[in-house]
PDB file of C-alpha atoms in Angstrom:
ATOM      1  CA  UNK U   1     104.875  88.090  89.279  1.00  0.00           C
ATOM      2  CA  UNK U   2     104.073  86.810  85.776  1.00  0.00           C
ATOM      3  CA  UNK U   3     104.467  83.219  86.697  1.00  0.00           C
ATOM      4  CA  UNK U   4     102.173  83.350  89.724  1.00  0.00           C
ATOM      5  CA  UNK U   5      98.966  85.095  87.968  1.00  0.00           C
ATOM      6  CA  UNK U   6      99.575  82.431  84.999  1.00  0.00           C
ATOM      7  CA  UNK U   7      99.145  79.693  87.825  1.00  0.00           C
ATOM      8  CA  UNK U   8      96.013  81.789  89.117  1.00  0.00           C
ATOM      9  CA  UNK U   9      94.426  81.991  85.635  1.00  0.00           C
ATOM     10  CA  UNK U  10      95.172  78.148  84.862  1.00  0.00           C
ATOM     11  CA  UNK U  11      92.862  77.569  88.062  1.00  0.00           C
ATOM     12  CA  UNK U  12      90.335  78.251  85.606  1.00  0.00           C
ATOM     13  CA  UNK U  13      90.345  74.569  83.925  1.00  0.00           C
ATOM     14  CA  UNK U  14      89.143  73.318  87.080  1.00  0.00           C
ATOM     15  CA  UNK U  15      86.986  76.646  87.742  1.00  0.00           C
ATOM     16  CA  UNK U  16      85.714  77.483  84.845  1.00  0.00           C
ATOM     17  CA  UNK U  17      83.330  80.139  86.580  1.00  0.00           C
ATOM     18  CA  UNK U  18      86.731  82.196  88.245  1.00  0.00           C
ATOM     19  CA  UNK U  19      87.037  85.691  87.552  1.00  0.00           C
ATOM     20  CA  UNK U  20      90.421  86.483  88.232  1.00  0.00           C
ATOM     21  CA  UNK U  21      91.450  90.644  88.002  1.00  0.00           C
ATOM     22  CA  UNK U  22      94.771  92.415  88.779  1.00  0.00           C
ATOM     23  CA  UNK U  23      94.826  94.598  91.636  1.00  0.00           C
ATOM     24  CA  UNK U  24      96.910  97.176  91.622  1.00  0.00           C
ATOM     25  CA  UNK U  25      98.421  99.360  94.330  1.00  0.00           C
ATOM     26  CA  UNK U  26      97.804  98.445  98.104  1.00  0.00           C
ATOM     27  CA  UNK U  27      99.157 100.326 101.318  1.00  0.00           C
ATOM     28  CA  UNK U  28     102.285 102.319 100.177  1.00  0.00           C
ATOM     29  CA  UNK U  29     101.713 102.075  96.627  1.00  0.00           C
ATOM     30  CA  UNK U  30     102.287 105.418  95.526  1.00  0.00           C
ATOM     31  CA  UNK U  31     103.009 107.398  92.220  1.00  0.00           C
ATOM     32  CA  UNK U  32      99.162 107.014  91.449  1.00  0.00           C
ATOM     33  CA  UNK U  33      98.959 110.704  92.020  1.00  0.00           C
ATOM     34  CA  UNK U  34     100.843 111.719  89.679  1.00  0.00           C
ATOM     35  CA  UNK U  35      99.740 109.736  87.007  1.00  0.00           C
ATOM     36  CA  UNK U  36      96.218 110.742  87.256  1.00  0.00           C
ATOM     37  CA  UNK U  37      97.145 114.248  87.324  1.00  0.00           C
ATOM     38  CA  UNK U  38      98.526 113.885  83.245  1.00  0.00           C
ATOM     39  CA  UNK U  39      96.475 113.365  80.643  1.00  0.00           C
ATOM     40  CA  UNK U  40      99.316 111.395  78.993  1.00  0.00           C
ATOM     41  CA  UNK U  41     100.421 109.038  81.836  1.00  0.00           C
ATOM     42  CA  UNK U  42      96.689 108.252  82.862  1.00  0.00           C
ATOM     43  CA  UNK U  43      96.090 107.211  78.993  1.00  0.00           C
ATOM     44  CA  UNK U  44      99.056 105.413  79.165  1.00  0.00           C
ATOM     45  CA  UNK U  45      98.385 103.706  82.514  1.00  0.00           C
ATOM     46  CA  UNK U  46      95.253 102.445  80.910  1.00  0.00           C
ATOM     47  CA  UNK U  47      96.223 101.059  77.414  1.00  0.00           C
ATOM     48  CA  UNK U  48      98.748  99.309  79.765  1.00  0.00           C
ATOM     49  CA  UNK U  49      95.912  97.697  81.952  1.00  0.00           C
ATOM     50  CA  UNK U  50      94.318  96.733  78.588  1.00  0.00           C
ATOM     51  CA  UNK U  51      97.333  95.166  77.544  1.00  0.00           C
ATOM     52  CA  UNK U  52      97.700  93.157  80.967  1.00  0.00           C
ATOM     53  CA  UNK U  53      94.177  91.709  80.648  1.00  0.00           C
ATOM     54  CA  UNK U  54      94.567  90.767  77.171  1.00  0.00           C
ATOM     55  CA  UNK U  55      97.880  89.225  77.732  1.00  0.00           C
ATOM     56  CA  UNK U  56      97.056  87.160  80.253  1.00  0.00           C
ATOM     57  CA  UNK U  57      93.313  86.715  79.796  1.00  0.00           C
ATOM     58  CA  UNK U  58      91.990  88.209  82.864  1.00  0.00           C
ATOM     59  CA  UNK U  59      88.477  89.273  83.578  1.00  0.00           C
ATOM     60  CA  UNK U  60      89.576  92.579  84.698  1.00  0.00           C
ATOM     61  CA  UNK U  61      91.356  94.989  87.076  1.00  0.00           C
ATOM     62  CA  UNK U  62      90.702  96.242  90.288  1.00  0.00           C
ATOM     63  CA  UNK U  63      91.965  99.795  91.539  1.00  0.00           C
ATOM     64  CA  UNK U  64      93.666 100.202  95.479  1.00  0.00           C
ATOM     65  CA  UNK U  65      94.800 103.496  95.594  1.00  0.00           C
ATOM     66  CA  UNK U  66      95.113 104.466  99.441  1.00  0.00           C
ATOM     67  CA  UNK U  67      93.671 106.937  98.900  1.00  0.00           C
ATOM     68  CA  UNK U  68      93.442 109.629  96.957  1.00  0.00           C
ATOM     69  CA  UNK U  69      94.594 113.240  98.282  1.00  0.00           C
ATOM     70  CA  UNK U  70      95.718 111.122 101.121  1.00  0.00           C
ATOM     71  CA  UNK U  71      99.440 111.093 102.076  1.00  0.00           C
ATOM     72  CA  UNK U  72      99.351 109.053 105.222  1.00  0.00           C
ATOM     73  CA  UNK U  73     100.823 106.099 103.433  1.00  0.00           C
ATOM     74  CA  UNK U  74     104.084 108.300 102.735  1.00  0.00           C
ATOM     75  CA  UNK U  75     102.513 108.322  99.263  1.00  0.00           C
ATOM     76  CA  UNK U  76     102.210 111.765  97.193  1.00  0.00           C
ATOM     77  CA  UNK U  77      99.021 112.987  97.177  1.00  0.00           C
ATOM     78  CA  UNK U  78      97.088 116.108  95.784  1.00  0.00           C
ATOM     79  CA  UNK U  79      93.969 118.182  96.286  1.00  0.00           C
ATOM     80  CA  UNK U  80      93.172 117.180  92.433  1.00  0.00           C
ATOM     81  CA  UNK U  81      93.183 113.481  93.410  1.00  0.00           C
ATOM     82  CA  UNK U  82      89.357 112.960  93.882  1.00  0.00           C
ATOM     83  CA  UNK U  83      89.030 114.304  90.353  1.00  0.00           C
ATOM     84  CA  UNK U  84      91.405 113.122  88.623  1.00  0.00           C
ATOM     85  CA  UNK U  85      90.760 109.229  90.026  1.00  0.00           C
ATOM     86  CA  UNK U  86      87.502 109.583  88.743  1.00  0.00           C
ATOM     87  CA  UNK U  87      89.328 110.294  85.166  1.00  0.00           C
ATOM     88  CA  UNK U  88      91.625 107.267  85.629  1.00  0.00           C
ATOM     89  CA  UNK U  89      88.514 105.555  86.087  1.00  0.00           C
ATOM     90  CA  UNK U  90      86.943 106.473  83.279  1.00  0.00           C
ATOM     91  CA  UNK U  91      89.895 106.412  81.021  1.00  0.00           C
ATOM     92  CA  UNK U  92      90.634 102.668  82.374  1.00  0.00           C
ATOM     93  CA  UNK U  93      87.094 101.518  81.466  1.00  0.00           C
ATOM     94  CA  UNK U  94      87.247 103.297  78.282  1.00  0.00           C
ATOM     95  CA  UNK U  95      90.203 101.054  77.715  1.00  0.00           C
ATOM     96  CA  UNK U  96      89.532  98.196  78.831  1.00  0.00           C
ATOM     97  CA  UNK U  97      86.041  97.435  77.349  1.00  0.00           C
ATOM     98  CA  UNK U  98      82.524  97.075  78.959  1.00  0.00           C
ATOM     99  CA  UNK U  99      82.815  93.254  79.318  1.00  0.00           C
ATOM    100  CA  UNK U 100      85.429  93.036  81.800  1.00  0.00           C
ATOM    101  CA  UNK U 101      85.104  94.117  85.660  1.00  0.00           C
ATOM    102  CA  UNK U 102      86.717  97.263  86.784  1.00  0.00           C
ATOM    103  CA  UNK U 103      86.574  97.183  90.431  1.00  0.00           C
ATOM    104  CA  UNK U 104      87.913  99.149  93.756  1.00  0.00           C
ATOM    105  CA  UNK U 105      89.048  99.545  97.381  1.00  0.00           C
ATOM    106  CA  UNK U 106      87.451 101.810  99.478  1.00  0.00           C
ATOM    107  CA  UNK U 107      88.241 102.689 102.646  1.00  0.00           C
ATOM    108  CA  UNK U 108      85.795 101.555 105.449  1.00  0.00           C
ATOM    109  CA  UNK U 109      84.748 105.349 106.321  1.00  0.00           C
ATOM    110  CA  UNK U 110      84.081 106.017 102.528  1.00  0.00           C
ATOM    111  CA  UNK U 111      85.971 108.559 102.328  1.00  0.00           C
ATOM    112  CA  UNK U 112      88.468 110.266  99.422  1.00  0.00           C
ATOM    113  CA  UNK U 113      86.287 109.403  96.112  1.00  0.00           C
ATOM    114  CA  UNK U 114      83.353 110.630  94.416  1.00  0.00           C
ATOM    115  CA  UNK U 115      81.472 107.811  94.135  1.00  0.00           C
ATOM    116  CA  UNK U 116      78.484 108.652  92.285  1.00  0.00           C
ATOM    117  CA  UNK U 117      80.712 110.572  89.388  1.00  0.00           C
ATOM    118  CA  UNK U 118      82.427 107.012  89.133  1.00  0.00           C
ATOM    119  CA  UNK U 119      79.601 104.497  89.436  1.00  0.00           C
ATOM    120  CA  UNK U 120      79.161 104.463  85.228  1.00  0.00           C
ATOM    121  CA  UNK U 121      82.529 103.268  85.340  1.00  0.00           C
ATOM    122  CA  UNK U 122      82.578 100.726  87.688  1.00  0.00           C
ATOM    123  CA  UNK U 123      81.521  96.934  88.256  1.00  0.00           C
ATOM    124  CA  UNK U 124      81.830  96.987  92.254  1.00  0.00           C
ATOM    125  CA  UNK U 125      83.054  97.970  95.297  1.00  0.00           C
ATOM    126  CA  UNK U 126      85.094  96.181  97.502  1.00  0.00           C
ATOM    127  CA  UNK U 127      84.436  98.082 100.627  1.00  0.00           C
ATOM    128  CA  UNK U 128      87.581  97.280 103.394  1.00  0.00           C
ATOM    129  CA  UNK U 129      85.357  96.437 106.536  1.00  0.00           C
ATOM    130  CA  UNK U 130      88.223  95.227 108.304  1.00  0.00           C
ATOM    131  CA  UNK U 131      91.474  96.550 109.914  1.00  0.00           C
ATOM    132  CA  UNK U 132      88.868  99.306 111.581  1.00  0.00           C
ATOM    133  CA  UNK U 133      90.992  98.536 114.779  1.00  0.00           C
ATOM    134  CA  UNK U 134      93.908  97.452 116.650  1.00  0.00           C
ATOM    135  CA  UNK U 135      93.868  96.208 120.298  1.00  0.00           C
ATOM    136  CA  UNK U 136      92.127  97.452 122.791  1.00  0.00           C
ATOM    137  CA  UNK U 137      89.742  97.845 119.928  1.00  0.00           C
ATOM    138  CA  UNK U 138      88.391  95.258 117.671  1.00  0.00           C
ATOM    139  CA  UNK U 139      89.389  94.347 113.802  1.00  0.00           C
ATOM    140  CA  UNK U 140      86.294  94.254 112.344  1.00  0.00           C
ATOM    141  CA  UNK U 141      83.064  94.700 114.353  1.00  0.00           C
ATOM    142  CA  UNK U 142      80.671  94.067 112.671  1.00  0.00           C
ATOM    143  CA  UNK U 143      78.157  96.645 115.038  1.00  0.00           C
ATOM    144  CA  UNK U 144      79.233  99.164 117.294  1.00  0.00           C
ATOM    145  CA  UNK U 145      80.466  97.943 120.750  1.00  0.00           C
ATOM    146  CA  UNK U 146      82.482  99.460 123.427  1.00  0.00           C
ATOM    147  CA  UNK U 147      85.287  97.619 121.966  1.00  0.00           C
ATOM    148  CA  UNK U 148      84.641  99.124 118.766  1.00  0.00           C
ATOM    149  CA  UNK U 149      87.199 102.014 117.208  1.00  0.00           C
ATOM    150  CA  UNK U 150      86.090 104.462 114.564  1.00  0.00           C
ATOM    151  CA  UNK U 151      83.834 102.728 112.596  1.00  0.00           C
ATOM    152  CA  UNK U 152      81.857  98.929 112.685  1.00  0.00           C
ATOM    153  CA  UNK U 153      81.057  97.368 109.521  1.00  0.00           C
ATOM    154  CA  UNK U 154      77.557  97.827 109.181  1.00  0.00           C
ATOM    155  CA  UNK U 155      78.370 101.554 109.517  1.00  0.00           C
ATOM    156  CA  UNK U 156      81.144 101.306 106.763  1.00  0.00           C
ATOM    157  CA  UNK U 157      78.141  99.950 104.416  1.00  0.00           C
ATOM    158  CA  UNK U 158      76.146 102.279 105.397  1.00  0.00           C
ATOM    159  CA  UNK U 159      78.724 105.287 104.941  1.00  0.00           C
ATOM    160  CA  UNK U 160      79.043 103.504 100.849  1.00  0.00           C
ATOM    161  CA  UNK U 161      75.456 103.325 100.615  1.00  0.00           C
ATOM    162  CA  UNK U 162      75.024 107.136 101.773  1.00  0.00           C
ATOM    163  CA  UNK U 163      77.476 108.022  99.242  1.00  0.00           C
ATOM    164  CA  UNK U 164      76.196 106.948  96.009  1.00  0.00           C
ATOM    165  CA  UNK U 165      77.394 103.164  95.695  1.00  0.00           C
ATOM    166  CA  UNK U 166      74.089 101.009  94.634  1.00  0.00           C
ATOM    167  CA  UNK U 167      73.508  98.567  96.590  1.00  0.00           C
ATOM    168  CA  UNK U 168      74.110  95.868  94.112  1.00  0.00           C
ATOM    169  CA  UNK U 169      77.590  97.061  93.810  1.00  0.00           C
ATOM    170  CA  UNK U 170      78.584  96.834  97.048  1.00  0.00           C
ATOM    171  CA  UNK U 171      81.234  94.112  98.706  1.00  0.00           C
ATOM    172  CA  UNK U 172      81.324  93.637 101.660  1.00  0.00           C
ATOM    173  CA  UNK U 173      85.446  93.188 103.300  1.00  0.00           C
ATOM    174  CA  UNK U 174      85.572  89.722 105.425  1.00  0.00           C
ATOM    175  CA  UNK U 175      88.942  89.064 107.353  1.00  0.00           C
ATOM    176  CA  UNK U 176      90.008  85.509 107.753  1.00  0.00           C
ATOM    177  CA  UNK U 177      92.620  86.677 110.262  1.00  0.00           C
ATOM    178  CA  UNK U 178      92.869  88.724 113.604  1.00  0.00           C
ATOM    179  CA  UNK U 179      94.941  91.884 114.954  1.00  0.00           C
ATOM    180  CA  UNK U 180      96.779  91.599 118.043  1.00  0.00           C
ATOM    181  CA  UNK U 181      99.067  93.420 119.963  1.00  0.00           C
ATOM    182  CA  UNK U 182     102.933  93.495 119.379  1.00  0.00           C
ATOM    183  CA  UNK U 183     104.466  90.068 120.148  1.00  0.00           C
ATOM    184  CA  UNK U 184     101.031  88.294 120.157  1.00  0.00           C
ATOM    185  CA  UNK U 185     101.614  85.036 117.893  1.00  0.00           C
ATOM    186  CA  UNK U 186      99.291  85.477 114.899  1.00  0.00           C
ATOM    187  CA  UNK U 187      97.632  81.692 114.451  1.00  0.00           C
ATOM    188  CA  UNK U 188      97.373  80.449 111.661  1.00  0.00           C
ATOM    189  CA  UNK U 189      93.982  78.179 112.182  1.00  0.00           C
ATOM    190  CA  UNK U 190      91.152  80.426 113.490  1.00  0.00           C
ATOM    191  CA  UNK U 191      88.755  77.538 114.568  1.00  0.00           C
ATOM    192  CA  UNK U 192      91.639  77.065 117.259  1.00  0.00           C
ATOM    193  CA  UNK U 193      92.031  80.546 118.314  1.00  0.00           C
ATOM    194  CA  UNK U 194      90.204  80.213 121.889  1.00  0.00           C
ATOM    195  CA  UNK U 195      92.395  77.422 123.164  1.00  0.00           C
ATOM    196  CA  UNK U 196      95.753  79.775 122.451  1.00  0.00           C
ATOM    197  CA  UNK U 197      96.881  79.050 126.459  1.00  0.00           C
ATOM    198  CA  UNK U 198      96.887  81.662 128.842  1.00  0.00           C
ATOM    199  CA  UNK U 199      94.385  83.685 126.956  1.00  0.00           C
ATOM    200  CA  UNK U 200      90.272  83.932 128.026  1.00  0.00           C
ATOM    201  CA  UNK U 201      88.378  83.121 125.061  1.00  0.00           C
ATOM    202  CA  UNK U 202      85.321  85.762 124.907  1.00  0.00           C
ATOM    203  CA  UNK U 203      82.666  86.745 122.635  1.00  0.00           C
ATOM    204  CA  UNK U 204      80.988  90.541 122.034  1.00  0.00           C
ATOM    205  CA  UNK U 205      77.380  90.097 121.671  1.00  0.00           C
ATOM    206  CA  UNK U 206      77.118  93.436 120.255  1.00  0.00           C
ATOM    207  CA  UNK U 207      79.614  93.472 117.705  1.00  0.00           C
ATOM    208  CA  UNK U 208      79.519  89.946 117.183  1.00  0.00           C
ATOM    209  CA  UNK U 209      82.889  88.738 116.750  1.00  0.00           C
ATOM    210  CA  UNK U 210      84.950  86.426 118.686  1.00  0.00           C
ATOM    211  CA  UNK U 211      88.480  87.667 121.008  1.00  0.00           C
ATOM    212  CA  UNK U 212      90.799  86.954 123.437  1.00  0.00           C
ATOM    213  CA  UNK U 213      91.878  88.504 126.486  1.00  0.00           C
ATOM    214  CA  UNK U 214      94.886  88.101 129.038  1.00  0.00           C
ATOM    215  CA  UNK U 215      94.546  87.704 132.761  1.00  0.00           C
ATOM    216  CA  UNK U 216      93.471  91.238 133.345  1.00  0.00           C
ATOM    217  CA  UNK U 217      90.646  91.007 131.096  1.00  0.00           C
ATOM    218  CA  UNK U 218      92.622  93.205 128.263  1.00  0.00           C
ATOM    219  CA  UNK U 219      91.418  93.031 124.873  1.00  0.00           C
ATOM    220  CA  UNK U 220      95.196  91.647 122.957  1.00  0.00           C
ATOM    221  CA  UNK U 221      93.698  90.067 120.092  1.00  0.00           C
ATOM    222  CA  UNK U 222      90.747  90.272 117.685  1.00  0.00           C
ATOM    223  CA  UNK U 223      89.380  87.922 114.844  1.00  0.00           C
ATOM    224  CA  UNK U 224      87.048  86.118 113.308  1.00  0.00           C
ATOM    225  CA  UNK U 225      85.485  82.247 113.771  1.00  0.00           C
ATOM    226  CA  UNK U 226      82.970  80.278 112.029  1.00  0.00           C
ATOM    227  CA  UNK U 227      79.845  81.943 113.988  1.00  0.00           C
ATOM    228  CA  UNK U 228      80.822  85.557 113.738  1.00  0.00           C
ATOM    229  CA  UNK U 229      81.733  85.234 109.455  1.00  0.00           C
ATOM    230  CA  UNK U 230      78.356  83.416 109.365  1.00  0.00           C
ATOM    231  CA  UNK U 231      76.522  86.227 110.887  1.00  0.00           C
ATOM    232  CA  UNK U 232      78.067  88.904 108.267  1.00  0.00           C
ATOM    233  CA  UNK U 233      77.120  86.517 105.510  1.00  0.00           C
ATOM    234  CA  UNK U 234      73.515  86.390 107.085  1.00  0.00           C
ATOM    235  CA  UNK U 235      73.847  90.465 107.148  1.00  0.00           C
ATOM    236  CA  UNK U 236      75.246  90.206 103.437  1.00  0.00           C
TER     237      UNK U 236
END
């Protein structure tokens, strides 16, 4: 959408301190697979990237392949992946320039890339500390409760941390929405979550985030309020 990320750029005459990037790819984005695996297309891929930041004056691009050698997404995938994303990274800084950010999503479990053959490469990590969990389970814990899933956030930085990111690279994923079960009305203003009728308001001590219940004391939806975003930005 060429029109929409010139409006997001001319923010910056109000903004002058914005850095705006491209992402590219997101859940279901595939192909990346492929083009890592060639010399030729991952060359190409980048000289294109270089072209979209110079055309449009951006400060950079950020990578969301999910993920590589991963084909749960009903993407293509391939053993080489780890490998050859850590080419594509190098080949898209390489291209790009060191002034401009070259950034990533990672999944919360840190999982799927070599971060420490990488880290020359990149500016940051935006780790995805969120959508850890669907009711009965919580969408972004931020320590491990009985209402937490697979993984809380503060073990999601942790995992990063244990894998090579520096710490100074790190970002840490904040959700300004909630996951409930099917049919549950997503609102649209958090700070008014708790008085969605015929729902209990509750709080988890332990994994310090905010959700609601129905009569039979059934975790249906899980999100985020003022308190529980300014606790992660006190962990942050």
């Amino acid at each position: 959408n060429e029109e929409r990320l010139r409006q997001i750029v001319a923010l910056r005459k109000d903004a002058p301190h914005l850095k705006i990037l491209l992402s590219i790819g997101g859940w279901g984005s595939g192909r990346f697979s492929e083009m890592a695996d060639n010399t030729a297309f991952r060359e190409s891929f980048a000289k294109n990237c270089q072209r979209v930041v110079k055309e449009f004056d951006l400060d950079g691009i950020d990578i969301d392949w999910e993920y590589p050698t991963a084909d749960y997404a009903e993407i293509s995938a391939s053993p080489r992946d780890t490998e050859n994303y850590t080419l594509l990274m190098r080949d898209i800084r390489r291209a790009i320039g060191d002034d401009k950010l070259l950034t990533q999503a990672a999944v919360a479990t840190a999982e799927y890339i070599d971060f420490k053959a990488i880290d020359p490469y990149m500016s940051f990590t935006n780790v995805m500390s969120y959508d850890m969990g669907n009711p009965p389970y919580l969408n972004s814990g931020l320590y491990r409760s009985e209402n937490v899933d697979q993984i809380c956030t503060h073990e999601a930085i942790l995992a990063h941390i244990d894998s090579g990111v520096p710490r100074h690279k790190l970002v840490m994923g904040l959700p300004f929405y909630g996951r409930g079960i099917e049919g549950f009305p997503r609102p649209k203003d958090l700070t008014k979550v708790h008085l969605t009728e015929g729902y209990i308001a509750k709080w988890d001590d332990v994994a310090k985030v905010p959700y609601l219940t129905d009569a039979d004391g059934n975790l249906i939806y899980g999100y985020e309020n003022l308190e529980s975003l300014a606790i992660k930005c006190e962990y942050i």
